[in-house]
Amino acid sequence: MDILPLNLTHLYELEITLNRNVQKQMRFTEQWLRDINTYLDPQMVMDAWLPLFGAFSHKLLVRLAVSASILNVVTSLFKWICPEYRPIWWLREFESKYKFRGFNLDANTCDTSAGFPSSHAVTFTTFAFILFHWLLVKLGKCCNMSNFEKYILIYGFVSLPLGLLWTGRLYFLTEFLHQCIGGSLFALLGVHFFNRYSALLLKLHKWSTVVWVMVLGMLPAAVYFAMIYLVDMDPHWSVRMAFKWCSEVTLMRHEAGPIYVLFRDFGYLLGVALSCPLLHNYKNNNGSLYKRLPATAIVMFLNFTALRNTPKHMGRWIFLVYELVRNCIHSYTLLTIFPKISK
Ligand SMILES: O=P(O)(O)OC[C@H]1O[C@@H](O)[C@H](O)[C@@H](O)[C@@H]1O
């Protein structure tokens, strides 16, 4: 087998029972779970929910964009460097041994990146935690809440939609439970870390940050060659698994492939880096909601138009560079151009 010698078989054997039970018990909610998976997809969160809610406050927008962009890049890098099975692949690979049959499958089962950590869990936890924290800080001013009460409420509010998202990932056999838990814990740690060092993050210099992002951007290429020439591992293992076991190959999406996702996430992070230092706009942007909402609608419209017109049939490199540039322009527009036009 061409992947890292991680022996997680025992854990998979335990967890697959949970996937099976979720499928049995939640069959009547299948359509809802499918919708939740679609509307809380990382791409949807970054392209729709984040700018939409960010329109209400520039501080919120900056916190969401910075935290999610960094955590998404680290998640995609981890998936690339340490590829792990998804339940559906593992089940199919060892079908003869475990005799698991009769699972419900659909388009969600055709994701082509590796399983750990769940990108859905990382992006949504980051987004929801920062959003509810912001709401409760606003509310706390009038209701006089202690920090403890605030955190209990935030965790309560985040848990419900997050639980449904996890259930959907388990139901469609795209994730084992530890992959969802790992993703959400990682996001929570990341958000607390960024909170603590926000003063430092907001003061980062533009060009040194851009250089760091570019250097980090070379890591996936270095890992690619190291896998081939040093450890005899197949860098496209996860894509091959998906091709082998996806119920309907036409359901596999180019834009969910691991290399595409890396280009997309690095593009977004590059836009954030180009907007540094973020402190000035963060402190002095009091643009009114009447200007921010229509401006957001225009930015979202342009971004979705660009997304819909992604050149998928003009060669791999054009496709990848287009996505890098689209995401870079998107985050740069939100963080740098948007505050200027909505003042
Ligand atoms: O790791 P997960 O949660 O299974 O997500 C896999 C992929 O699913 C796709 O739908 C998303 O657009 C990607 O961003 C994501 O990487």
Short mmCIF file of N, CA and C and ligand atoms in Angstrom, two decimals, residues 41-43 76 79 86 111 113-115 117-121 169 174-175 253 255-256 261 264-265, ligand 1:
data_model
loop_
_atom_site.label_atom_id
_atom_site.label_comp_id
_atom_site.label_asym_id
_atom_site.label_seq_id
_atom_site.Cartn_x
_atom_site.Cartn_y
_atom_site.Cartn_z
N ASP A 41 -20.29 23.50 2.95
CA ASP A 41 -19.04 23.10 2.30
C ASP A 41 -18.02 24.23 2.50
N PRO A 42 -16.74 23.91 2.71
CA PRO A 42 -15.75 24.97 2.95
C PRO A 42 -15.77 26.07 1.89
N GLN A 43 -15.94 25.67 0.63
CA GLN A 43 -15.95 26.67 -0.44
C GLN A 43 -17.13 27.62 -0.28
N SER A 76 -5.21 21.66 4.47
CA SER A 76 -4.94 21.08 3.14
C SER A 76 -3.52 20.51 3.08
N LYS A 79 -3.52 17.16 4.92
CA LYS A 79 -4.14 16.11 4.10
C LYS A 79 -3.18 15.64 3.00
N ARG A 86 -10.62 7.48 3.93
CA ARG A 86 -11.99 7.84 4.24
C ARG A 86 -12.73 6.51 4.46
N ASP A 111 -15.50 12.50 -2.69
CA ASP A 111 -14.43 13.46 -2.42
C ASP A 111 -13.07 12.81 -2.69
N SER A 113 -9.92 14.19 -1.78
CA SER A 113 -8.77 14.47 -0.89
C SER A 113 -8.79 13.46 0.25
N ALA A 114 -7.69 13.43 1.03
CA ALA A 114 -7.59 12.46 2.12
C ALA A 114 -8.54 12.83 3.26
N GLY A 115 -8.70 11.90 4.22
CA GLY A 115 -9.74 12.06 5.23
C GLY A 115 -9.45 12.98 6.41
N PRO A 117 -7.51 16.12 8.55
CA PRO A 117 -8.73 16.36 9.30
C PRO A 117 -9.85 16.80 8.37
N SER A 118 -11.08 16.75 8.84
CA SER A 118 -12.20 17.11 7.98
C SER A 118 -12.18 18.62 7.69
N SER A 119 -12.07 18.97 6.40
CA SER A 119 -12.07 20.40 6.03
C SER A 119 -13.40 21.05 6.39
N HIS A 120 -14.50 20.27 6.25
CA HIS A 120 -15.81 20.82 6.59
C HIS A 120 -15.81 21.23 8.07
N ALA A 121 -15.28 20.33 8.92
CA ALA A 121 -15.28 20.62 10.36
C ALA A 121 -14.38 21.82 10.67
N ARG A 169 -21.37 14.04 7.52
CA ARG A 169 -20.08 13.48 7.05
C ARG A 169 -20.02 11.98 7.38
N THR A 174 -18.02 9.77 4.32
CA THR A 174 -16.87 10.57 3.89
C THR A 174 -15.88 10.76 5.02
N GLU A 175 -16.34 10.59 6.24
CA GLU A 175 -15.43 10.80 7.36
C GLU A 175 -15.68 9.81 8.50
N ARG A 253 -15.59 15.75 -8.51
CA ARG A 253 -15.43 17.14 -8.95
C ARG A 253 -13.96 17.52 -8.98
N GLU A 255 -12.85 20.38 -8.62
CA GLU A 255 -12.57 21.41 -7.62
C GLU A 255 -12.49 20.89 -6.19
N ALA A 256 -12.62 19.56 -6.02
CA ALA A 256 -12.44 19.04 -4.67
C ALA A 256 -11.13 18.24 -4.58
N VAL A 261 -7.46 22.17 -4.20
CA VAL A 261 -7.77 22.77 -2.90
C VAL A 261 -6.54 23.52 -2.35
N ARG A 264 -6.36 26.75 -4.23
CA ARG A 264 -7.44 27.62 -3.79
C ARG A 264 -7.10 28.25 -2.44
N ASP A 265 -6.65 27.42 -1.50
CA ASP A 265 -6.40 27.93 -0.14
C ASP A 265 -5.17 28.84 -0.10
O1 LIG B 1 -12.23 17.00 4.39
P1 LIG B 1 -13.66 17.00 4.01
O2 LIG B 1 -14.53 17.64 5.05
O3 LIG B 1 -14.16 15.66 3.63
O4 LIG B 1 -13.81 17.89 2.72
C1 LIG B 1 -13.28 17.46 1.49
C2 LIG B 1 -13.43 18.55 0.44
O5 LIG B 1 -14.80 18.70 0.16
C3 LIG B 1 -15.09 19.66 -0.85
O6 LIG B 1 -16.45 19.66 -1.07
C4 LIG B 1 -14.61 21.01 -0.40
O7 LIG B 1 -14.86 21.99 -1.36
C5 LIG B 1 -13.13 20.95 -0.09
O8 LIG B 1 -12.70 22.17 0.42
C6 LIG B 1 -12.84 19.85 0.91
O9 LIG B 1 -11.45 19.73 1.08
#
